[in-house]
């Protein structure tokens, strides 16, 4: 059985292998030959047509023929081959980007013994956070188990996406709620680094998502947060303009070079440790322009090994922490700075440790305080009632024509006084009753419960009583104050 597959890539060098036949092709401004091959599956009588395209430049795409195995085996080979082509394509672009940044590995660098978990250079994800097991990375929302490796372990095949949080800031004010975005490398959910610079950094017509914000792009900053790192992007105006790159007039077979837009973008690096610009102004290449922005973020967050290669400035500082990356276009400069942060995690516990001895001591103190404050409160009410009664008798002593008013007010004051005395007696007896019931329960409790079982009726009544007592006093005193105010009027 023969299975013929067609891959269309933006850039890929010719690859040859004993098992695979690769032919390079692309249907864009080139003379080409299209061959239709019909394959008949004899057992099922099914006819399928596959396309072979020939005559295209060797750096733009390929046709792959896989032969000699069962359909499931060829399907698995197709998946692995697509991944390998993606890795080869990404490494070609990534090397160009790192060369433009003058990055290098330290002399004492040793290749880790563990298998690589990323298709990028020197990217180490490190162990999982303390107290957490290793979890599979986000795979773009694809629940298909075929995206996992055959061994069942987490490999570079599964690290083809990244989850980030992004937020727009205007000074110290957050313009919009933070967004969680997922980027699948070299897919519709991704953009190239050049497209991001053009559309999100140097596009002065870009509007803030907050309709109430009228500030320009130059007054905003965009931050990307992932794991323990933060990348902050700001756009600044420069005094002068960056000149357009000049190319020698040579014939080339690449259609992208006709677009002169890329020739206006330059890059340089400032070392915060050396406090100076340590790399010369260089224009970004086509490979850097086409480099995945998701991979650019992954490299910025996880490549903690690379150093700056600037011997003329005697700078070999760490690229991730000490360098500030600049991209320039015209009189604008986009500043990319990295800083490590300390993220805080939220853990939901099923239960919290409960110190019953502490809560019992605290409840006893609350009850004693309620006893003292309520006694003082009731005594003040009694004195106020006595004063109001004597003032009322003196006021109506000469009012012989309205004796019913005197009798009504005195009766109301007498009722309030009886209510105060009754409430004082009830509260004291209730405090004593709840405390004695809880102490008695502790003496008769089963072994293993030194202060009563949490959730039992005596314990609940004891621990909740201070709240009920305060609410009881608030309702009584509010009603008494209202009635006494009416008597005074």
Short mmCIF file of C-alpha atoms in Angstrom, two decimals:
data_model
loop_
_atom_site.label_atom_id
_atom_site.label_comp_id
_atom_site.label_asym_id
_atom_site.label_seq_id
_atom_site.Cartn_x
_atom_site.Cartn_y
_atom_site.Cartn_z
CA UNK A 1 0.00 0.00 0.00
CA UNK A 2 1.21 3.49 -0.84
CA UNK A 3 0.12 6.60 1.03
CA UNK A 4 1.03 9.93 -0.53
CA UNK A 5 0.97 13.06 1.56
CA UNK A 6 1.34 16.74 0.67
CA UNK A 7 2.99 19.25 3.02
CA UNK A 8 3.07 22.97 2.33
CA UNK A 9 5.65 24.83 4.42
CA UNK A 10 6.91 28.38 4.28
CA UNK A 11 10.54 27.40 4.27
CA UNK A 12 12.32 24.06 4.33
CA UNK A 13 15.59 22.81 2.94
CA UNK A 14 15.59 19.65 0.88
CA UNK A 15 15.66 16.54 3.05
CA UNK A 16 16.57 13.08 1.78
CA UNK A 17 16.32 9.77 3.58
CA UNK A 18 16.56 6.14 2.61
CA UNK A 19 12.98 5.52 3.71
CA UNK A 20 11.34 8.66 2.37
CA UNK A 21 11.29 10.37 -0.99
CA UNK A 22 10.94 14.12 -0.63
CA UNK A 23 10.17 16.38 -3.56
CA UNK A 24 10.01 20.14 -3.04
CA UNK A 25 7.09 22.11 -4.38
CA UNK A 26 4.81 25.16 -3.99
CA UNK A 27 2.03 26.55 -6.16
CA UNK A 28 3.09 30.22 -6.15
CA UNK A 29 4.50 32.12 -9.12
CA UNK A 30 6.37 29.10 -10.43
CA UNK A 31 5.95 26.72 -13.33
CA UNK A 32 5.06 23.34 -11.95
CA UNK A 33 3.72 19.94 -12.86
CA UNK A 34 0.72 18.45 -11.06
CA UNK A 35 0.36 14.68 -11.21
CA UNK A 36 -2.79 12.86 -10.11
CA UNK A 37 -2.12 9.32 -8.93
CA UNK A 38 -4.97 6.90 -8.36
CA UNK A 39 -4.48 4.16 -5.81
CA UNK A 40 -6.88 1.22 -5.56
CA UNK A 41 -7.22 -0.74 -2.35
CA UNK A 42 -7.82 -4.23 -3.68
CA UNK A 43 -9.43 -5.69 -0.58
CA UNK A 44 -12.15 -3.03 -0.34
CA UNK A 45 -12.34 -1.86 -3.93
CA UNK A 46 -11.85 1.78 -2.90
CA UNK A 47 -10.18 4.25 -5.25
CA UNK A 48 -8.48 7.33 -3.79
CA UNK A 49 -6.62 10.12 -5.58
CA UNK A 50 -3.46 11.77 -4.29
CA UNK A 51 -1.65 14.84 -5.65
CA UNK A 52 2.05 15.05 -6.53
CA UNK A 53 3.44 18.52 -7.28
CA UNK A 54 6.86 18.98 -8.89
CA UNK A 55 8.94 21.85 -10.25
CA UNK A 56 8.88 24.21 -7.24
CA UNK A 57 11.82 25.92 -5.47
CA UNK A 58 13.49 23.62 -2.96
CA UNK A 59 12.96 25.85 0.08
CA UNK A 60 9.18 26.22 -0.02
CA UNK A 61 7.54 22.84 0.46
CA UNK A 62 7.61 19.12 -0.20
CA UNK A 63 5.65 16.06 -1.22
CA UNK A 64 6.25 12.98 0.93
CA UNK A 65 5.54 9.37 -0.06
CA UNK A 66 5.32 6.79 2.70
CA UNK A 67 5.30 3.13 1.66
CA UNK A 68 5.44 -0.42 2.82
CA UNK A 69 3.42 -0.69 6.02
CA UNK A 70 -0.11 -0.98 7.38
CA UNK A 71 -2.39 2.02 7.52
CA UNK A 72 -2.02 2.51 11.34
CA UNK A 73 1.77 2.31 11.01
CA UNK A 74 1.79 4.83 8.16
CA UNK A 75 -0.51 7.10 10.17
CA UNK A 76 1.94 7.02 13.09
CA UNK A 77 4.85 7.59 10.70
CA UNK A 78 3.00 10.58 9.24
CA UNK A 79 2.53 12.09 12.70
CA UNK A 80 6.20 11.67 13.58
CA UNK A 81 7.38 12.94 10.20
CA UNK A 82 5.25 16.07 10.46
CA UNK A 83 6.73 16.71 13.89
CA UNK A 84 10.30 16.21 12.62
CA UNK A 85 9.71 18.60 9.73
CA UNK A 86 8.29 21.12 12.19
CA UNK A 87 11.38 20.74 14.40
CA UNK A 88 13.74 21.17 11.44
CA UNK A 89 11.84 24.24 10.27
CA UNK A 90 11.76 25.76 13.76
CA UNK A 91 15.48 25.17 14.36
CA UNK A 92 16.32 26.90 11.09
CA UNK A 93 14.40 30.00 12.15
CA UNK A 94 15.50 29.84 15.77
CA UNK A 95 19.19 29.66 14.94
CA UNK A 96 18.83 32.76 12.79
CA UNK A 97 17.07 34.58 15.64
CA UNK A 98 19.75 33.61 18.19
CA UNK A 99 22.53 34.61 15.81
CA UNK A 100 20.90 38.01 15.44
CA UNK A 101 20.89 38.33 19.21
CA UNK A 102 24.60 37.32 19.45
CA UNK A 103 23.71 34.45 21.78
CA UNK A 104 26.01 31.56 22.64
CA UNK A 105 26.32 28.71 25.11
CA UNK A 106 28.79 29.00 27.99
CA UNK A 107 32.05 27.10 27.61
CA UNK A 108 31.30 24.82 30.54
CA UNK A 109 27.85 23.88 29.23
CA UNK A 110 27.06 20.17 29.37
CA UNK A 111 24.20 18.50 27.52
CA UNK A 112 21.65 17.20 30.07
CA UNK A 113 21.46 13.39 30.24
CA UNK A 114 17.65 13.43 30.18
CA UNK A 115 15.78 13.38 26.85
CA UNK A 116 14.88 16.80 25.48
CA UNK A 117 11.34 17.94 26.26
CA UNK A 118 11.34 20.87 23.83
CA UNK A 119 12.05 21.30 20.14
CA UNK A 120 13.92 24.53 20.91
CA UNK A 121 17.55 24.96 21.84
CA UNK A 122 18.57 24.77 25.52
CA UNK A 123 15.01 24.98 26.80
CA UNK A 124 14.58 23.26 30.16
CA UNK A 125 11.19 23.28 31.84
CA UNK A 126 12.59 22.15 35.16
CA UNK A 127 10.86 20.04 37.80
CA UNK A 128 7.19 20.64 38.71
CA UNK A 129 6.39 23.03 41.59
CA UNK A 130 6.98 21.75 45.09
CA UNK A 131 4.26 19.43 46.28
CA UNK A 132 2.80 18.89 42.79
CA UNK A 133 3.08 15.99 40.40
CA UNK A 134 4.17 16.38 36.80
CA UNK A 135 1.17 17.21 34.65
CA UNK A 136 0.85 17.04 30.90
CA UNK A 137 1.26 20.40 29.14
CA UNK A 138 -1.65 22.17 27.49
CA UNK A 139 -2.13 20.73 24.01
CA UNK A 140 -4.36 23.35 22.44
CA UNK A 141 -7.58 21.83 23.73
CA UNK A 142 -7.04 18.62 21.75
CA UNK A 143 -8.23 15.66 23.79
CA UNK A 144 -6.98 13.13 21.22
CA UNK A 145 -4.67 10.65 22.91
CA UNK A 146 -2.75 10.15 19.66
CA UNK A 147 -0.93 13.41 20.31
CA UNK A 148 0.94 11.70 23.14
CA UNK A 149 4.20 9.83 22.77
CA UNK A 150 4.26 6.04 22.41
CA UNK A 151 6.18 5.67 25.68
CA UNK A 152 3.51 7.52 27.65
CA UNK A 153 6.08 10.00 28.99
CA UNK A 154 6.01 13.76 28.43
CA UNK A 155 8.21 14.49 25.40
CA UNK A 156 8.88 17.35 23.01
CA UNK A 157 5.99 16.07 20.91
CA UNK A 158 3.58 17.38 23.56
CA UNK A 159 5.37 20.68 24.21
CA UNK A 160 4.10 22.34 21.05
CA UNK A 161 2.02 25.03 22.72
CA UNK A 162 2.17 27.51 25.58
CA UNK A 163 -0.37 29.11 27.93
CA UNK A 164 0.25 32.74 28.87
CA UNK A 165 -1.55 35.56 30.65
CA UNK A 166 -1.53 38.94 28.94
CA UNK A 167 -2.58 42.32 30.28
CA UNK A 168 -2.54 45.88 28.91
CA UNK A 169 -1.39 48.61 31.28
CA UNK A 170 -1.48 52.39 30.99
CA UNK A 171 1.07 53.52 33.55
CA UNK A 172 0.04 51.84 36.79
CA UNK A 173 -3.58 51.44 35.68
CA UNK A 174 -4.82 48.16 34.25
CA UNK A 175 -6.92 48.98 31.22
CA UNK A 176 -8.54 45.60 30.63
CA UNK A 177 -8.95 42.34 32.55
CA UNK A 178 -6.08 39.92 32.13
CA UNK A 179 -6.57 37.29 29.43
CA UNK A 180 -5.31 33.72 29.33
CA UNK A 181 -4.20 32.86 25.82
CA UNK A 182 -3.07 29.58 24.34
CA UNK A 183 -0.63 29.56 21.42
CA UNK A 184 -0.08 26.44 19.34
CA UNK A 185 3.22 26.88 17.56
CA UNK A 186 3.06 27.49 13.79
CA UNK A 187 -0.72 27.21 13.65
CA UNK A 188 -3.68 29.52 13.13
CA UNK A 189 -3.44 30.43 16.84
CA UNK A 190 0.08 31.74 16.31
CA UNK A 191 1.65 34.67 14.45
CA UNK A 192 5.20 35.26 13.34
CA UNK A 193 7.51 37.51 15.33
CA UNK A 194 7.53 39.99 12.48
CA UNK A 195 3.74 40.10 12.33
CA UNK A 196 3.57 40.74 16.08
CA UNK A 197 6.02 43.63 15.80
CA UNK A 198 4.15 45.13 12.86
CA UNK A 199 0.59 44.73 14.19
CA UNK A 200 0.98 45.02 17.99
CA UNK A 201 4.06 47.23 18.51
CA UNK A 202 4.57 49.63 15.62
CA UNK A 203 0.91 50.04 14.63
CA UNK A 204 0.08 53.47 16.05
CA UNK A 205 -3.54 53.14 14.89
CA UNK A 206 -4.06 50.26 17.34
CA UNK A 207 -6.81 51.10 19.85
CA UNK A 208 -7.05 50.02 23.47
CA UNK A 209 -9.68 47.37 24.14
CA UNK A 210 -11.08 49.57 26.88
CA UNK A 211 -13.46 52.01 25.11
CA UNK A 212 -13.00 54.55 27.92
CA UNK A 213 -9.22 54.65 27.42
CA UNK A 214 -8.14 57.28 24.90
CA UNK A 215 -4.39 56.83 25.29
CA UNK A 216 -2.16 55.82 22.38
CA UNK A 217 0.01 52.74 21.99
CA UNK A 218 3.03 54.71 23.20
CA UNK A 219 1.34 55.24 26.57
CA UNK A 220 0.55 51.55 27.04
CA UNK A 221 2.60 48.51 27.97
CA UNK A 222 1.83 44.87 27.23
CA UNK A 223 2.88 42.19 29.69
CA UNK A 224 3.04 38.43 29.21
CA UNK A 225 3.17 36.27 32.35
CA UNK A 226 4.08 32.59 32.36
CA UNK A 227 5.33 30.38 35.19
CA UNK A 228 7.83 32.52 37.18
CA UNK A 229 8.61 35.04 34.44
CA UNK A 230 7.20 38.30 33.12
CA UNK A 231 7.93 39.89 29.74
CA UNK A 232 7.06 43.57 29.59
CA UNK A 233 6.80 45.28 26.20
CA UNK A 234 6.81 49.05 25.79
CA UNK A 235 7.10 51.19 22.67
CA UNK A 236 9.15 54.38 22.79
CA UNK A 237 9.92 57.21 20.39
CA UNK A 238 13.54 57.79 19.36
CA UNK A 239 15.22 61.03 18.38
CA UNK A 240 16.23 59.76 14.95
CA UNK A 241 15.05 57.28 12.36
CA UNK A 242 16.52 53.87 11.65
CA UNK A 243 17.67 53.75 8.01
CA UNK A 244 16.30 51.13 5.66
CA UNK A 245 18.61 48.19 5.04
CA UNK A 246 20.42 48.10 1.70
CA UNK A 247 20.70 44.80 -0.20
CA UNK A 248 23.08 43.97 -3.04
CA UNK A 249 21.33 43.60 -6.37
CA UNK A 250 21.49 39.85 -6.71
CA UNK A 251 19.02 37.51 -8.29
CA UNK A 252 17.09 35.44 -5.79
CA UNK A 253 14.35 32.88 -6.06
CA UNK A 254 12.58 33.88 -2.86
CA UNK A 255 9.34 35.75 -3.27
CA UNK A 256 9.46 37.18 0.29
CA UNK A 257 12.49 39.33 -0.45
CA UNK A 258 10.38 41.41 -2.80
CA UNK A 259 8.62 42.72 0.26
CA UNK A 260 10.78 45.58 1.52
CA UNK A 261 8.78 45.91 4.73
CA UNK A 262 11.16 43.61 6.62
CA UNK A 263 14.12 45.79 5.67
CA UNK A 264 12.87 48.53 7.98
CA UNK A 265 13.08 46.39 11.17
CA UNK A 266 16.31 46.32 13.15
CA UNK A 267 17.33 44.89 16.51
CA UNK A 268 19.97 45.45 19.19
CA UNK A 269 20.60 44.38 22.78
CA UNK A 270 21.23 46.43 25.92
CA UNK A 271 22.93 44.73 28.87
CA UNK A 272 21.57 45.90 32.22
CA UNK A 273 24.55 44.42 34.01
CA UNK A 274 27.14 46.22 31.86
CA UNK A 275 24.81 49.26 31.44
CA UNK A 276 25.47 49.73 27.72
CA UNK A 277 24.45 48.53 24.28
CA UNK A 278 26.53 45.41 23.64
CA UNK A 279 25.41 44.33 20.14
CA UNK A 280 25.53 46.30 16.90
CA UNK A 281 22.44 47.42 15.05
CA UNK A 282 21.40 44.59 12.72
CA UNK A 283 18.38 44.10 10.50
CA UNK A 284 16.22 41.07 11.13
CA UNK A 285 16.42 38.28 8.58
CA UNK A 286 13.55 36.59 6.81
CA UNK A 287 13.95 33.62 9.16
CA UNK A 288 13.66 35.84 12.23
CA UNK A 289 10.62 37.55 10.72
CA UNK A 290 8.92 34.16 10.19
CA UNK A 291 9.93 32.81 13.63
CA UNK A 292 6.93 31.73 15.72
CA UNK A 293 5.95 34.30 18.34
CA UNK A 294 4.87 31.45 20.63
CA UNK A 295 8.33 29.90 20.30
CA UNK A 296 9.86 33.33 20.92
CA UNK A 297 7.98 33.48 24.23
CA UNK A 298 8.97 29.93 25.16
CA UNK A 299 12.60 30.70 24.46
CA UNK A 300 12.39 33.90 26.51
CA UNK A 301 10.80 32.16 29.50
CA UNK A 302 12.79 28.91 29.58
CA UNK A 303 16.22 29.42 27.97
CA UNK A 304 18.21 30.17 31.10
CA UNK A 305 21.53 28.95 29.71
CA UNK A 306 22.42 31.19 26.77
CA UNK A 307 24.79 34.11 27.28
CA UNK A 308 25.57 37.26 25.32
CA UNK A 309 28.50 36.90 22.90
CA UNK A 310 29.93 40.43 22.77
CA UNK A 311 33.74 40.13 23.25
CA UNK A 312 34.33 43.65 21.91
CA UNK A 313 32.34 44.95 24.90
CA UNK A 314 33.63 42.22 27.25
CA UNK A 315 30.05 41.13 27.87
CA UNK A 316 29.18 37.49 28.47
CA UNK A 317 26.21 38.06 30.79
CA UNK A 318 23.16 35.84 30.95
CA UNK A 319 20.86 36.51 28.02
CA UNK A 320 17.56 35.96 29.80
CA UNK A 321 18.00 38.00 32.98
CA UNK A 322 20.54 40.71 32.11
CA UNK A 323 19.64 41.67 28.54
CA UNK A 324 16.94 44.01 27.23
CA UNK A 325 15.94 43.31 23.65
CA UNK A 326 15.06 46.19 21.31
CA UNK A 327 13.35 46.13 17.94
CA UNK A 328 13.29 49.35 15.95
CA UNK A 329 11.26 50.60 13.01
CA UNK A 330 11.42 54.20 11.82
CA UNK A 331 11.60 56.38 14.91
CA UNK A 332 9.96 53.77 17.18
CA UNK A 333 11.66 51.22 19.42
CA UNK A 334 9.91 48.25 21.06
CA UNK A 335 11.55 47.32 24.35
CA UNK A 336 11.31 43.68 25.57
CA UNK A 337 12.42 43.22 29.18
CA UNK A 338 12.29 40.05 31.27
CA UNK A 339 12.04 39.77 35.02
CA UNK A 340 11.47 36.90 37.37
CA UNK A 341 8.45 37.05 39.61
CA UNK A 342 7.16 35.06 42.54
CA UNK A 343 3.78 33.62 41.59
CA UNK A 344 1.26 32.76 44.27
CA UNK A 345 -0.87 29.65 43.96
CA UNK A 346 -4.32 29.08 45.41
CA UNK A 347 -4.87 25.68 46.99
CA UNK A 348 -8.33 24.60 48.09
CA UNK A 349 -8.16 22.38 51.17
CA UNK A 350 -10.90 19.97 52.11
CA UNK A 351 -10.53 20.88 55.76
CA UNK A 352 -8.39 23.15 57.92
CA UNK A 353 -6.64 22.15 61.13
CA UNK A 354 -8.88 23.00 64.09
CA UNK A 355 -7.39 23.77 67.50
CA UNK A 356 -10.28 23.21 69.89
CA UNK A 357 -8.31 24.27 72.95
CA UNK A 358 -7.69 27.70 71.46
CA UNK A 359 -11.33 28.15 70.44
CA UNK A 360 -12.59 27.04 73.85
CA UNK A 361 -10.31 29.52 75.60
CA UNK A 362 -11.35 32.29 73.21
CA UNK A 363 -15.07 31.49 73.68
CA UNK A 364 -14.72 31.57 77.48
CA UNK A 365 -13.07 34.99 77.26
CA UNK A 366 -15.88 36.22 74.99
CA UNK A 367 -18.54 34.99 77.43
CA UNK A 368 -16.83 36.71 80.36
CA UNK A 369 -16.66 39.92 78.36
CA UNK A 370 -20.35 39.65 77.46
CA UNK A 371 -21.24 39.07 81.13
CA UNK A 372 -19.39 42.19 82.26
CA UNK A 373 -20.52 44.44 79.42
CA UNK A 374 -24.16 43.31 79.66
CA UNK A 375 -24.23 43.87 83.43
CA UNK A 376 -22.91 47.39 82.92
CA UNK A 377 -25.41 47.96 80.11
CA UNK A 378 -28.40 46.80 82.15
CA UNK A 379 -27.32 48.92 85.12
CA UNK A 380 -27.12 52.00 82.88
CA UNK A 381 -30.59 51.29 81.53
CA UNK A 382 -31.98 50.95 85.07
CA UNK A 383 -30.45 54.27 86.10
CA UNK A 384 -31.81 55.94 82.97
CA UNK A 385 -35.30 54.54 83.65
CA UNK A 386 -35.21 55.78 87.28
CA UNK A 387 -34.09 59.25 86.13
CA UNK A 388 -36.78 59.40 83.45
CA UNK A 389 -39.46 58.27 85.95
CA UNK A 390 -38.54 60.95 88.48
CA UNK A 391 -38.40 63.62 85.77
CA UNK A 392 -41.82 62.54 84.48
CA UNK A 393 -43.41 62.71 87.96
CA UNK A 394 -41.93 66.19 88.48
CA UNK A 395 -43.17 67.35 85.06
CA UNK A 396 -46.75 66.19 85.55
CA UNK A 397 -47.01 67.10 89.24
CA UNK A 398 -48.78 70.38 88.42
CA UNK A 399 -50.70 68.98 85.41
CA UNK A 400 -53.95 68.11 87.19
CA UNK A 401 -55.92 68.25 83.96
CA UNK A 402 -53.98 65.33 82.28
CA UNK A 403 -53.50 62.59 84.87
CA UNK A 404 -53.92 59.83 82.21
CA UNK A 405 -50.67 60.91 80.49
CA UNK A 406 -48.75 60.48 83.71
CA UNK A 407 -50.15 57.04 84.33
CA UNK A 408 -49.41 55.89 80.73
CA UNK A 409 -45.79 57.03 80.77
CA UNK A 410 -45.11 55.57 84.21
CA UNK A 411 -46.61 52.25 83.16
CA UNK A 412 -44.40 52.14 80.05
CA UNK A 413 -41.29 52.93 82.10
CA UNK A 414 -42.24 50.23 84.60
CA UNK A 415 -42.64 47.68 81.77
CA UNK A 416 -39.25 48.57 80.32
CA UNK A 417 -37.63 48.24 83.74
CA UNK A 418 -39.14 44.76 84.20
CA UNK A 419 -37.90 43.76 80.72
CA UNK A 420 -34.37 44.91 81.56
CA UNK A 421 -34.34 42.91 84.77
CA UNK A 422 -35.77 39.84 83.01
CA UNK A 423 -33.24 40.07 80.14
CA UNK A 424 -30.36 40.36 82.60
CA UNK A 425 -31.55 37.26 84.46
CA UNK A 426 -32.15 35.28 81.26
CA UNK A 427 -28.75 36.11 79.77
CA UNK A 428 -26.84 35.19 82.92
CA UNK A 429 -28.68 31.92 83.34
CA UNK A 430 -28.20 31.04 79.65
CA UNK A 431 -24.44 31.64 79.83
CA UNK A 432 -24.18 29.45 82.91
CA UNK A 433 -26.34 26.74 81.32
CA UNK A 434 -24.37 26.59 78.04
CA UNK A 435 -21.02 26.55 79.87
CA UNK A 436 -22.10 23.82 82.31
CA UNK A 437 -23.56 21.70 79.49
CA UNK A 438 -20.34 21.90 77.51
CA UNK A 439 -18.16 21.08 80.54
CA UNK A 440 -20.41 18.16 81.43
CA UNK A 441 -20.19 16.84 77.89
CA UNK A 442 -16.38 16.97 78.03
CA UNK A 443 -16.34 14.87 81.18
CA UNK A 444 -18.61 12.22 79.68
CA UNK A 445 -17.09 12.30 76.17
CA UNK A 446 -15.58 9.19 74.69
CA UNK A 447 -11.83 8.76 74.49
CA UNK A 448 -10.12 10.63 71.69
CA UNK A 449 -12.03 13.89 72.15
CA UNK A 450 -10.31 16.04 74.70
CA UNK A 451 -12.55 19.09 74.18
CA UNK A 452 -15.72 17.63 72.81
CA UNK A 453 -16.46 16.47 69.30
CA UNK A 454 -16.73 19.11 66.61
CA UNK A 455 -20.27 19.18 65.26
CA UNK A 456 -21.91 17.95 68.49
CA UNK A 457 -24.89 19.85 69.93
CA UNK A 458 -23.17 21.00 73.19
CA UNK A 459 -20.08 22.13 71.34
CA UNK A 460 -22.07 24.00 68.67
CA UNK A 461 -24.22 25.71 71.31
CA UNK A 462 -21.14 26.73 73.27
CA UNK A 463 -19.14 28.07 70.31
CA UNK A 464 -22.07 29.88 68.67
CA UNK A 465 -23.54 31.41 71.81
CA UNK A 466 -21.35 34.60 71.87
CA UNK A 467 -22.74 35.58 68.46
CA UNK A 468 -26.32 34.89 69.51
CA UNK A 469 -25.82 36.80 72.77
CA UNK A 470 -24.53 39.90 70.98
CA UNK A 471 -27.42 39.79 68.52
CA UNK A 472 -29.89 39.37 71.40
CA UNK A 473 -28.46 42.40 73.20
CA UNK A 474 -28.49 44.50 70.02
CA UNK A 475 -32.17 43.80 69.32
CA UNK A 476 -33.23 44.50 72.94
CA UNK A 477 -31.28 47.72 73.36
CA UNK A 478 -32.46 49.04 69.97
CA UNK A 479 -36.10 48.49 70.97
CA UNK A 480 -35.60 50.03 74.43
CA UNK A 481 -33.86 53.10 73.01
CA UNK A 482 -36.71 53.65 70.58
CA UNK A 483 -39.38 53.37 73.31
CA UNK A 484 -37.45 55.62 75.72
CA UNK A 485 -36.99 58.19 72.96
CA UNK A 486 -40.74 58.27 72.37
CA UNK A 487 -41.39 58.79 76.11
CA UNK A 488 -38.97 61.71 76.26
CA UNK A 489 -40.69 63.38 73.31
#
